[in-house]
Coordinates of C-alpha atoms in Angstrom, one line a residue:
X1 CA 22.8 18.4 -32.0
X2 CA 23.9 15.9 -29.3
X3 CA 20.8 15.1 -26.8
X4 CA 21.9 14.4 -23.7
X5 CA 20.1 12.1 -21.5
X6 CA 20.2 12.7 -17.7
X7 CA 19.0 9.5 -15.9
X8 CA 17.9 10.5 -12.1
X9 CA 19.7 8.6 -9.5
X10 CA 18.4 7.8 -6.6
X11 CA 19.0 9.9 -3.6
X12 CA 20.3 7.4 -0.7
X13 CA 19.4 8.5 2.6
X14 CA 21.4 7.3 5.3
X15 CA 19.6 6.2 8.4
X16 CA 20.8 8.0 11.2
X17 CA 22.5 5.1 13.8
X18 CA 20.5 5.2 17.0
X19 CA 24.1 5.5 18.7
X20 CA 25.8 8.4 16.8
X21 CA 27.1 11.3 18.5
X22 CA 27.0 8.8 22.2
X23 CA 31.4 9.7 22.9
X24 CA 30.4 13.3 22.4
X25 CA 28.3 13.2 24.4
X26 CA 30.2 11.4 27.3
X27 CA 33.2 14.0 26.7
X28 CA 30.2 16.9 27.3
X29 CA 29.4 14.9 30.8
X30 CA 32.1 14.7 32.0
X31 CA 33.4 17.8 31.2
X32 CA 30.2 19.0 33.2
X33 CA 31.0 16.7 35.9
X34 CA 34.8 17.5 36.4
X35 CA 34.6 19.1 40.0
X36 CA 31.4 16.7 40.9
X37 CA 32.3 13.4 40.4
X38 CA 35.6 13.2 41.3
X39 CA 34.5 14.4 44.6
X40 CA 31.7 11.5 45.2
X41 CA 34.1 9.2 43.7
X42 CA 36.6 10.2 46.4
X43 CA 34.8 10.6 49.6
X44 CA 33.0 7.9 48.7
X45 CA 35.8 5.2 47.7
X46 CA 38.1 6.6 50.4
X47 CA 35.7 6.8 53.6
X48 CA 35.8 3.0 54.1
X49 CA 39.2 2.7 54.1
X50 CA 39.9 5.4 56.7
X51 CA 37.4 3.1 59.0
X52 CA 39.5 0.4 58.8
X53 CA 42.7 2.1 59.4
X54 CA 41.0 3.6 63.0
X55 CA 39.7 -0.3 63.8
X56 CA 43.2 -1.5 65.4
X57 CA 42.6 1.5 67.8
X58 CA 39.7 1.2 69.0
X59 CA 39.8 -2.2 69.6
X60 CA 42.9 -3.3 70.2
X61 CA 42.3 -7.0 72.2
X62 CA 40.8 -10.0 70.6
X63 CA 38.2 -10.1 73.6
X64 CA 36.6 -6.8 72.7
X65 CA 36.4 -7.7 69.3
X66 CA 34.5 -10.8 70.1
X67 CA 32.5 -8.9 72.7
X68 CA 31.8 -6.3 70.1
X69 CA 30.5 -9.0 67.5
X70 CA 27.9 -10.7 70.2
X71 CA 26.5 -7.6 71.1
X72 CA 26.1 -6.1 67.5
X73 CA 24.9 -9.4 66.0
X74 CA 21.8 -9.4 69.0
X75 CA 21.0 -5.4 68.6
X76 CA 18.2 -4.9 66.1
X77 CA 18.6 -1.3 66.5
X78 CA 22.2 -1.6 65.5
X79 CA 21.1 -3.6 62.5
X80 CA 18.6 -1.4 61.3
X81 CA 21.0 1.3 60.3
X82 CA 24.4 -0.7 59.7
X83 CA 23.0 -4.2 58.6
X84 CA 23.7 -7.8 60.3
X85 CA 27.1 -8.0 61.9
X86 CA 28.5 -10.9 60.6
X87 CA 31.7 -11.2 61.8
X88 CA 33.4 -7.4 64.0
X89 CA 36.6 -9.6 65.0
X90 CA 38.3 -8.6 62.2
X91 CA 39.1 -5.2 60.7
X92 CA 37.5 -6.2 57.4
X93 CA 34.4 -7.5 58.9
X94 CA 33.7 -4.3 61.3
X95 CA 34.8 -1.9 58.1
X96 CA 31.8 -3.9 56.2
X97 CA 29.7 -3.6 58.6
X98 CA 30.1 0.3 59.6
X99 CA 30.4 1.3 55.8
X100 CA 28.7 -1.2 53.7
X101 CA 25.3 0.3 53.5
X102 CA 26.1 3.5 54.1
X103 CA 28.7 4.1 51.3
X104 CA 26.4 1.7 48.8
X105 CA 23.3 4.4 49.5
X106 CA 25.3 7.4 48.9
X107 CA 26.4 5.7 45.5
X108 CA 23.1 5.1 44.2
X109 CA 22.1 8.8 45.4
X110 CA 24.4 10.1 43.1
X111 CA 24.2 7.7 40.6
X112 CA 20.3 8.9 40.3
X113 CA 21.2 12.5 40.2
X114 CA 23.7 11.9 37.5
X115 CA 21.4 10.1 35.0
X116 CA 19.1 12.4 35.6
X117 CA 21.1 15.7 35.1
X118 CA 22.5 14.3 31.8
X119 CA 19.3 12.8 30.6
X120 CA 16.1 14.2 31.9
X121 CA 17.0 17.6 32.8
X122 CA 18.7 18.6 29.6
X123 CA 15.0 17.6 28.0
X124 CA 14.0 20.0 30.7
X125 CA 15.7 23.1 29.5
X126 CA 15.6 22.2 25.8
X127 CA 19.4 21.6 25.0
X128 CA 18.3 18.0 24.2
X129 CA 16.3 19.1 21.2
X130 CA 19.1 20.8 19.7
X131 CA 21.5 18.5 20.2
X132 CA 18.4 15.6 18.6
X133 CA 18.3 17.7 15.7
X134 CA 21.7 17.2 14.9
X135 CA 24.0 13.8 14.0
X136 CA 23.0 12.7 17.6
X137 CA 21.3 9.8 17.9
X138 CA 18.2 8.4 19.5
X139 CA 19.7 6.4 22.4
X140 CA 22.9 8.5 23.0
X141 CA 22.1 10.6 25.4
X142 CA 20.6 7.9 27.2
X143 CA 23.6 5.6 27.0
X144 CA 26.4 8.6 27.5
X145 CA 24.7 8.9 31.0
X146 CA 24.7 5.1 31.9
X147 CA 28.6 5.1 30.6
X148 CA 29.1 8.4 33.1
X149 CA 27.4 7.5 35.7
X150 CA 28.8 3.6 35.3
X151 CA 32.1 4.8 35.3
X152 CA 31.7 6.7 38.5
X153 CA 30.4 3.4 40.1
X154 CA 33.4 1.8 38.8
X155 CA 35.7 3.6 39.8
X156 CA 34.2 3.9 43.2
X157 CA 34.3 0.3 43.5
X158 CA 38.0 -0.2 42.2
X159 CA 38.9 2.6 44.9
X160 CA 37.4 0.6 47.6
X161 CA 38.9 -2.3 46.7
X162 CA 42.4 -0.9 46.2
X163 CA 42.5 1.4 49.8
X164 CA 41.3 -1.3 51.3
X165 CA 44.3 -3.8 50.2
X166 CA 46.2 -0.9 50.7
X167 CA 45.2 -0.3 54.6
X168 CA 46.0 -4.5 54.7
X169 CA 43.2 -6.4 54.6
X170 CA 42.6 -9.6 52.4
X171 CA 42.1 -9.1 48.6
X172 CA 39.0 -11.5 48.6
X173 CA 37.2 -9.6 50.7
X174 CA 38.4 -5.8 49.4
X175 CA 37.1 -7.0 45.6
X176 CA 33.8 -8.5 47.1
X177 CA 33.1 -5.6 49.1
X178 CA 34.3 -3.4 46.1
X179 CA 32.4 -5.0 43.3
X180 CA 29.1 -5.5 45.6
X181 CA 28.7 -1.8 46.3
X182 CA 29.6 -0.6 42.8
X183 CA 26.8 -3.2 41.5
X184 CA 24.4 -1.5 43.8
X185 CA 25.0 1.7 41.7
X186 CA 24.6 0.1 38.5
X187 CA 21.4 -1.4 39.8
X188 CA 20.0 2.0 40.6
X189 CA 21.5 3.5 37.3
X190 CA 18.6 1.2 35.6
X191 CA 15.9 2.4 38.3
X192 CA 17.1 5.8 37.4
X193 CA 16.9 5.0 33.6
X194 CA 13.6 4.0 33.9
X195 CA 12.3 7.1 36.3
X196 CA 13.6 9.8 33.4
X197 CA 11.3 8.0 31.5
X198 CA 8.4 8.0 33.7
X199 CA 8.7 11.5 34.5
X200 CA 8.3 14.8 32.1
X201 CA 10.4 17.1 34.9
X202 CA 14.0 16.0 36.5
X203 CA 12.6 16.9 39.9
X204 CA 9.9 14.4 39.5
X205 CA 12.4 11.5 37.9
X206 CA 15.2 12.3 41.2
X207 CA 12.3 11.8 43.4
X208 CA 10.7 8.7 41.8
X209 CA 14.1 7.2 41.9
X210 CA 15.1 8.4 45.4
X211 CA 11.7 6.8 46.4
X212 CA 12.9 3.3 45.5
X213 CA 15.9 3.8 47.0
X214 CA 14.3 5.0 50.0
X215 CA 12.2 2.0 50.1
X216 CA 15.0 -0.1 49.1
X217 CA 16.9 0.7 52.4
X218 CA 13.6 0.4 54.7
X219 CA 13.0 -2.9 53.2
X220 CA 16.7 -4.3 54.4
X221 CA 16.7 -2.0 57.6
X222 CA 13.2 -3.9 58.9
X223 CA 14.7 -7.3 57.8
X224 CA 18.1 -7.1 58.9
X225 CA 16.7 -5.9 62.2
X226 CA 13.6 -8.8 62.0
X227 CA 14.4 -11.9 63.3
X228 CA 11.6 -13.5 61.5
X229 CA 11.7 -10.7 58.3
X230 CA 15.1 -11.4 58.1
X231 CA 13.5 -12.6 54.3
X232 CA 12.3 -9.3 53.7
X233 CA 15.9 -8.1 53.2
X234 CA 16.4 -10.3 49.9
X235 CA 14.1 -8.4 48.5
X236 CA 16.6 -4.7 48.4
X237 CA 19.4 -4.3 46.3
X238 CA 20.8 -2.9 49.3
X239 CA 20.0 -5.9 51.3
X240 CA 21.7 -8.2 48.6
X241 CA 25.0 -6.0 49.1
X242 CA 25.7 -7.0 52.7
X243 CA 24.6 -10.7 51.8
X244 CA 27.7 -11.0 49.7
X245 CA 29.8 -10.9 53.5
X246 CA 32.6 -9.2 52.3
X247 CA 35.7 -10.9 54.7
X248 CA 33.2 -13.1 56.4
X249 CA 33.3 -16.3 54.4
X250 CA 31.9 -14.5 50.8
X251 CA 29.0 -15.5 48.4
X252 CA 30.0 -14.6 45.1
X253 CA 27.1 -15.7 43.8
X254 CA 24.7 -13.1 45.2
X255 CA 27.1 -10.6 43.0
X256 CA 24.8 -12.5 40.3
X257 CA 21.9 -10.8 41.4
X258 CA 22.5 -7.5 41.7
X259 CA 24.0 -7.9 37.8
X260 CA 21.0 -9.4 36.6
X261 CA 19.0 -6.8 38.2
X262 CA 21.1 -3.9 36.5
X263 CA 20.8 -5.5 32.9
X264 CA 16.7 -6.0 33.4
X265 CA 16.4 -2.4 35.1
X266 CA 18.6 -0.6 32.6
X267 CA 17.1 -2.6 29.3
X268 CA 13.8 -1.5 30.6
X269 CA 14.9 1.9 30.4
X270 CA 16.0 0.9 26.8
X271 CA 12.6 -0.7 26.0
X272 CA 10.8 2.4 27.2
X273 CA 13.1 5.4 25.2
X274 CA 11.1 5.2 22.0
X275 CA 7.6 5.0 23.6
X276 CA 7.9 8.4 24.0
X277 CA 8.6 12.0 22.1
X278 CA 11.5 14.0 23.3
X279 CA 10.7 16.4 26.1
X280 CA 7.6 14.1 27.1
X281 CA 7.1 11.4 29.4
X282 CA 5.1 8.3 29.9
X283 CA 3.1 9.8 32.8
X284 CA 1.7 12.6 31.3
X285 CA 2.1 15.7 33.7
X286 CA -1.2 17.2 34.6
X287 CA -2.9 20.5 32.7
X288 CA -2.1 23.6 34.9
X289 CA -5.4 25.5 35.4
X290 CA -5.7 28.3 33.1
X291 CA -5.1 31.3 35.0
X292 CA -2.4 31.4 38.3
X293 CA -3.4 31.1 41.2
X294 CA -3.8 34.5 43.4
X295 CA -1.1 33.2 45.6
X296 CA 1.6 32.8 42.9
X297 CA 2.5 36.1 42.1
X298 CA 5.7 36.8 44.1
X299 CA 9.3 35.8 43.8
X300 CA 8.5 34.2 46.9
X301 CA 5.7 32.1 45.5
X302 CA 7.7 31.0 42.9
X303 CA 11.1 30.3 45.2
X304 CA 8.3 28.0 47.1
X305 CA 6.7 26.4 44.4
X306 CA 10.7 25.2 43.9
X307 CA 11.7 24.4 46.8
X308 CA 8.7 22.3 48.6
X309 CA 8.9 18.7 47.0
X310 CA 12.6 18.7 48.2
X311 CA 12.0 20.4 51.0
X312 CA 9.4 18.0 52.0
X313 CA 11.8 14.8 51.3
X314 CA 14.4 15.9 53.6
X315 CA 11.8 16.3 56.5
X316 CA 10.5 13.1 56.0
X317 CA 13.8 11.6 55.5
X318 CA 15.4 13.4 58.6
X319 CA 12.5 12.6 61.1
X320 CA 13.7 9.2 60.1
X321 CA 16.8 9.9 61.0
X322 CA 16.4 11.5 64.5
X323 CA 13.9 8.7 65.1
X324 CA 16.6 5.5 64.6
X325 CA 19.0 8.1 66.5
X326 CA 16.8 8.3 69.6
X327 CA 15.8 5.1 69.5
X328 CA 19.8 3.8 69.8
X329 CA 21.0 7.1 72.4
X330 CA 19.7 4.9 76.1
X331 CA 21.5 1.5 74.6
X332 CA 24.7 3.3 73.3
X333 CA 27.1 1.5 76.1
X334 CA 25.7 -2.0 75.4
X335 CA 26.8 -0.9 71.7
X336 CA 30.4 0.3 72.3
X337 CA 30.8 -2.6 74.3
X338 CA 34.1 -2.9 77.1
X339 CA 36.4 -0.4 74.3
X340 CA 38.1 2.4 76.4
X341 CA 39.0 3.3 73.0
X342 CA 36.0 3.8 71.4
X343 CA 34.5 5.1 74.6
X344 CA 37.4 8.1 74.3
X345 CA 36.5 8.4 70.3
X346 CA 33.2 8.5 71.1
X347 CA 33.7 11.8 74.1
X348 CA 36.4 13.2 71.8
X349 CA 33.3 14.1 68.9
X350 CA 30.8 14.2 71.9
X351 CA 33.4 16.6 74.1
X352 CA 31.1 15.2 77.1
X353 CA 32.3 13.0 79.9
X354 CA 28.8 10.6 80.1
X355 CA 28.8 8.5 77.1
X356 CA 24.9 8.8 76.3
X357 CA 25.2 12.9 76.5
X358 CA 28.6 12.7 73.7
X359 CA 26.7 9.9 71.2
X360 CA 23.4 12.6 71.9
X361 CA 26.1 15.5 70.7
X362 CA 27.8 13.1 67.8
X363 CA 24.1 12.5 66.3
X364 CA 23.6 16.5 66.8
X365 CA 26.7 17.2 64.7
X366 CA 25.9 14.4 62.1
X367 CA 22.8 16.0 61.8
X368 CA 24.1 19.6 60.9
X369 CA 26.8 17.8 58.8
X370 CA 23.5 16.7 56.4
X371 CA 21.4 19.7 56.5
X372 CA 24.6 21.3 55.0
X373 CA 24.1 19.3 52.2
X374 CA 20.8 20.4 52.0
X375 CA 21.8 23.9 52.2
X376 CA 24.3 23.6 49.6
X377 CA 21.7 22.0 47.4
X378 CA 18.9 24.6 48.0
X379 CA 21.0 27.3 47.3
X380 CA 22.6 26.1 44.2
X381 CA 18.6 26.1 42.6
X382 CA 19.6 29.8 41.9
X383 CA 22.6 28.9 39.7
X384 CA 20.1 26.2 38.2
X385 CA 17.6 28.6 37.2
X386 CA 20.0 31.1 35.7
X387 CA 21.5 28.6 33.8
X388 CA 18.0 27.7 32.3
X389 CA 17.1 31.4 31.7
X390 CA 14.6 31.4 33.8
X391 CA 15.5 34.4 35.6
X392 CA 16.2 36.8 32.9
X393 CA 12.3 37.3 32.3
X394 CA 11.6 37.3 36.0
X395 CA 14.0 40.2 36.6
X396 CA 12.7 42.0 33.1
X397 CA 9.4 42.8 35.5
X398 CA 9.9 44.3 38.7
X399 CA 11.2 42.0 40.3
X400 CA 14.9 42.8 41.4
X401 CA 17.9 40.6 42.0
X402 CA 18.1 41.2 45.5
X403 CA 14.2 40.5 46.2
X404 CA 14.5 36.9 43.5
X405 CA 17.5 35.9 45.6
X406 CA 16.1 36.1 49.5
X407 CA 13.2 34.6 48.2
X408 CA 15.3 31.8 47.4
X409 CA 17.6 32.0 50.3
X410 CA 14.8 31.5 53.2
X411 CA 15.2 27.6 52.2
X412 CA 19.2 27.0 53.3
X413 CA 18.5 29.2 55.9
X414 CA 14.6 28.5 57.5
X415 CA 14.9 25.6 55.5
X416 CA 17.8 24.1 57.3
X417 CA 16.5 25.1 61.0
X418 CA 13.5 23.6 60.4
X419 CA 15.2 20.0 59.3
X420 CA 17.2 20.4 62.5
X421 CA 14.3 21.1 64.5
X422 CA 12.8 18.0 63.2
X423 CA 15.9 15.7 63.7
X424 CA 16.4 17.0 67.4
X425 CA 12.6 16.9 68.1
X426 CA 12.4 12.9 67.2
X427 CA 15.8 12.3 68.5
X428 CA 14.5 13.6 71.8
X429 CA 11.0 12.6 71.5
X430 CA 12.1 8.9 71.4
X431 CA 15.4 8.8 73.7
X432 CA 13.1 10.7 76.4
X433 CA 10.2 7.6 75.8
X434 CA 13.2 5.3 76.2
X435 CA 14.7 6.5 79.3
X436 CA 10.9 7.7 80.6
X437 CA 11.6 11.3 80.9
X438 CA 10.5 12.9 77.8
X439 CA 10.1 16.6 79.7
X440 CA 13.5 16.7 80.3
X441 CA 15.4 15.2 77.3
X442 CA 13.6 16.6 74.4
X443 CA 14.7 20.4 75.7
X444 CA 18.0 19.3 75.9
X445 CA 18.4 17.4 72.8
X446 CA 16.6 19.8 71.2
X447 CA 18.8 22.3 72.2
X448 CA 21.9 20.3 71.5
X449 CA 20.4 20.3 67.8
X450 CA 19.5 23.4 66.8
X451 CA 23.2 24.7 68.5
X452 CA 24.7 23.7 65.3
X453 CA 22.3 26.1 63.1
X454 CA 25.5 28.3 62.7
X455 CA 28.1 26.1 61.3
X456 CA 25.2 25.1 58.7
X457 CA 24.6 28.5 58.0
X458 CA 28.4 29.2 57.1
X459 CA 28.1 26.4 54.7
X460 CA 25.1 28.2 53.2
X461 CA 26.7 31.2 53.0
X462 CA 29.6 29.9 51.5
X463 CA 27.7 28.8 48.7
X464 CA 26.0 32.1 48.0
X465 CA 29.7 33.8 48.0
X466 CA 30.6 31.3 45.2
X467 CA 27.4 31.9 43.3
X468 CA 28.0 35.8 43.6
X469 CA 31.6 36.0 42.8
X470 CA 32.1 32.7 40.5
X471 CA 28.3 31.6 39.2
X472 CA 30.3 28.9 36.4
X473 CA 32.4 27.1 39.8
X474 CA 29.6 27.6 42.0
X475 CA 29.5 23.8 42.1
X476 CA 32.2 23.8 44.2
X477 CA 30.4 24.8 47.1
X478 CA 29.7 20.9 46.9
X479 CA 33.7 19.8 47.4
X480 CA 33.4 22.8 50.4
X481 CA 30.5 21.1 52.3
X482 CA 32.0 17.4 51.8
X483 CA 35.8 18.6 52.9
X484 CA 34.0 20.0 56.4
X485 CA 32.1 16.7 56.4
X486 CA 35.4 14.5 56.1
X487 CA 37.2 17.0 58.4
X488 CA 34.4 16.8 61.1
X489 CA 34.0 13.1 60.7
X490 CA 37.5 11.2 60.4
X491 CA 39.7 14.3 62.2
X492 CA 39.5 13.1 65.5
X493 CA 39.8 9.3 64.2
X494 CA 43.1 10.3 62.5
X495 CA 44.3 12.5 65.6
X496 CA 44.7 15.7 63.0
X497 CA 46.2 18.6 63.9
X498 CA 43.9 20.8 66.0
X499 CA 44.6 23.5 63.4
X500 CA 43.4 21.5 60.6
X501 CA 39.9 20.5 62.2
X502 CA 40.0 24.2 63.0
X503 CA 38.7 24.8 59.3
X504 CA 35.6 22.8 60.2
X505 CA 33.0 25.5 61.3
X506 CA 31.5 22.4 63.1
X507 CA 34.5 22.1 65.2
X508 CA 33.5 25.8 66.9
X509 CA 30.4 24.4 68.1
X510 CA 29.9 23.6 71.6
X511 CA 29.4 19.9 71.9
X512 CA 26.4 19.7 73.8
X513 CA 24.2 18.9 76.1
X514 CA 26.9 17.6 78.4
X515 CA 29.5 20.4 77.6
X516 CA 28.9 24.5 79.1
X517 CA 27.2 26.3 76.5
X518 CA 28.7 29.2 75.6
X519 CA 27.4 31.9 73.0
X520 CA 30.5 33.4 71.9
X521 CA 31.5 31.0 68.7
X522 CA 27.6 30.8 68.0
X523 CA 27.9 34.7 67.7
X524 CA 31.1 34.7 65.1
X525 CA 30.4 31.7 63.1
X526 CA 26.6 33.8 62.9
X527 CA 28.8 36.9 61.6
X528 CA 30.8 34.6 59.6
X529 CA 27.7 33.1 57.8
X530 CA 25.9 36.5 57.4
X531 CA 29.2 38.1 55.7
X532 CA 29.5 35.5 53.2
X533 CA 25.9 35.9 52.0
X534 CA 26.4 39.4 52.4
X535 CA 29.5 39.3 50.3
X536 CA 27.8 37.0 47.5
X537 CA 24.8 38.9 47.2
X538 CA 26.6 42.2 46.9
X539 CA 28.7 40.2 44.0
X540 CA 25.5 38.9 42.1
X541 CA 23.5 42.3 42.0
X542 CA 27.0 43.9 39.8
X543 CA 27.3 40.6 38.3
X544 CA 25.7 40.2 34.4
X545 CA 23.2 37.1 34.9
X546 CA 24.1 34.3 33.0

């Protein structure tokens, strides 16, 4: 009889790499992000280009280019919004200037809501645990983000810098400009990094990080427009951005600063990963009380409950706004300077023949042009919370679709009159202190405000058609919002075809308060809106959810 003798070998377990699974990963964001990001890396890398091509227009003489660069560079209003003027005699320095801060902001917005849609919010709705319990390793999802959101950045910057060659400026300045504002989105990748950490919900993180940001720009908007803060503005990321000077005699080496402060911000993010179990945060949320509240048992309730932080923000955020526009409105000649040119551009998205009345009805329609965004955003939350199946258990009660949905569409549509209201209230509010008649200019500009209510609403309602009839594209409602935005802002720079800015439903607006009012296109583009809800509605109650 043969014994055989079985000697037990050890059982090696592999240890999982903290990286595996991180390409997968990126191929699932940016599969996600296909309509998304292409659009912010567009509109974003594009907008300063089509600036510059407009500057040989609108200033046409070497005097009025020097004229322009005294008074900007002694306006602190001017400042506070655009940043110091450092050199408008050139069409590189003006397209700096105009677009430095504006398109680095809008980068670091969506950077934030990137890194937290890929990070943050998937630990929201519980995909992250599933995909955790896989080959996927500790610090992928985390790093797939940065490499998404990075990439955007990237090639926001490398756009910049190419159009810009393109439309003929110097290569020094296109890369500085370029590389500073793409820097600025990697900075607030890390801050981002570190908020989904902080934060056990994605609402919370977006709004942690849109705080620093928010602070980051008020920090450079009262130094740039302090003589004696002027300090105060090395202290943003932001405010680093326009020190580089792109095509006014650069300083590479402030490019060193805003790297430095993406490596520390986004290795914090690193450092703080493991501190913390999936789905949790650092900041514990607070215990709920154990019963509801009385109050919370409607769809309305709930829709509220949703809504109100963001809400909230873009009050705050566009009383800001109709502040610094008031506040500029009485000096606007002083800014133009001597341009016929830019006096015409100025009347032709105005339509008023006094040049305070058509930069009142320019502020009006960039006003209505940002509570589309808004609207867009509020509206998609219903597309968000059928994605998470959170709506399924809501309409198992009796609840039904129709009910859930208006409870959710009073935000784009009260929701967007009151952030108008607000705007045109402070913009009137302040230009009436200005000019010392406060009784008659907050009427008008109010007025002039709230007139563009029904182009936002078709936006809105454009939304809701998508969600109805194609819930998995209803994203797209963003690339319709930010096509009327481009068409509204750069048509009349580019002298397109009339038919063309046609599409706009902000073109159908009258342009007041200097132009005749007149109801008639109020009335259609308030059919137009109420049809397209209509429309979608009517689509999601045949619709299966989901």
């Amino acid at each position: 009889m043969t014994t055989t003798t079985t000697r037990d070998r050890p059982v090696r377990v592999e240890r999982r790499h903290h990286l595996a699974g991180t390409w997968q990963l990126v191929r699932l964001a940016l599969r996600r992000d296909r309509i998304v990001l292409p659009i912010w890396v567009l509109v974003l890398g594009l907008m300063a280009s089509a600036g510059a091509g407009a500057y040989e227009t609108l200033y046409p003489t070497q005097a009025e280019r020097e004229s322009l660069t005294a008074v900007m560079a002694n306006n602190p209003s001017v400042s506070l919004i655009y940043g110091p003027a450092y050199d408008l005699s050139t069409a590189g320095g003006f397209t700096a200037w105009r677009y430095g801060t504006l398109v680095a902001t809008f980068l670091a917005l969506a950077c934030i809501f990137t890194m937290t849609r890929h990070t943050r919010q998937e630990e929201d709705t519980g995909r992250h645990e599933l995909l955790a319990s896989a080959v996927v390793g500790r610090y992928a999802a985390l790093t797939a983000s940065v490499i998404v959101a990075g990439l955007g950045s990237l090639a926001t910057g490398l756009l910049i810098t190419v159009s810009l060659m393109g439309a003929g400026l110097p290569a020094a300045g296109s890369v500085a400009f370029g590389a500073s504002t793409a820097l600025v989105g990697f900075v607030f990748i890390g801050i981002a990094a570190i908020a989904v950490q902080l934060a056990e919900y994605s609402r919370t993180a977006n709004g942690i990080a849109s705080a620093v940001l928010g602070a980051a720009f008020i920090v450079r908007a009262v130094g740039d427009a302090s003589a004696d803060g002027s300090w105060l503005s090395w202290l943003s990321p932001i405010g680093w951005a326009t020190r580089v000077r792109a095509f006014a005699d650069e300083r590479w080496w402030v490019l060193a600063l805003l790297v430095a402060a993406a490596v520390v911000l986004t290795g914090a993010g690193y450092f703080l990963l493991p501190k913390r179990d999936v789905g949790m945060s650092l900041i514990p949320a607070r215990p709920g009380p154990a019963a509801a509240a009385p109050g919370l048992r409607s769809p309305f309730a709930l829709a509220w409950r949703l809504h109100r932080g963001a809400l909230i923000g873009w009050t705050v955020g566009f009383a800001l706004m109709g502040a610094m526009y008031g506040s500029l409105a009485a000096g606007i000649g002083d800014i133009i300077g001597d341009s016929e040119q830019s006096r015409q551009m100025f009347e032709r998205l105005g339509g008023a023949d006094a040049l305070v009345d058509a930069f009142i009805g320019m502020t009006a329609l960039m006003v209505a042009m940002i509570a589309s965004l808004y609207a867009v955003q509020s509206t998609l939350r219903m597309r968000a919370e059928e994605s998470a199946v959170r709506v399924e258990p809501l309409l198992a009660t009796r609840v039904s679709r129709l009910g859930w949905a208006a409870s959710h569409l009073v935000f784009p549509l009260l929701g967007t009159a009151l952030l108008l209201a607000v705007a045109g209230f402070c913009t009137g509010l302040l230009h009436g202190l200005r000019v010392g008649d406060v009784g008659g200019q907050l009427p008008s500009v109010l007025g002039a405000t709230m007139a563009q209510l029904p182009a936002v609403w078709v936006v809105a309602g454009l939304a809701v058609a998508l969600f109805g009839f194609l819930p998995k594209a209803a994203t797209a409602a963003w690339a319709v919002a930010a096509a009327f935005v481009l068409l509204s802002m750069f048509g009349p720079i580019l002298q397109l075809n009339q038919a063309v800015l046609n599409v706009s439903p902000f073109q159908h607006v009258p342009n007041l308060p200097a132009a005749e009012f007149t109801a008639t296109p109020l009335v259609w583009l308030t059919v137009l809106a109420v049809a397209f809800t209509g429309a979608g509605l009517a689509a999601f109650r045949r619709r299966d959810i989901g």
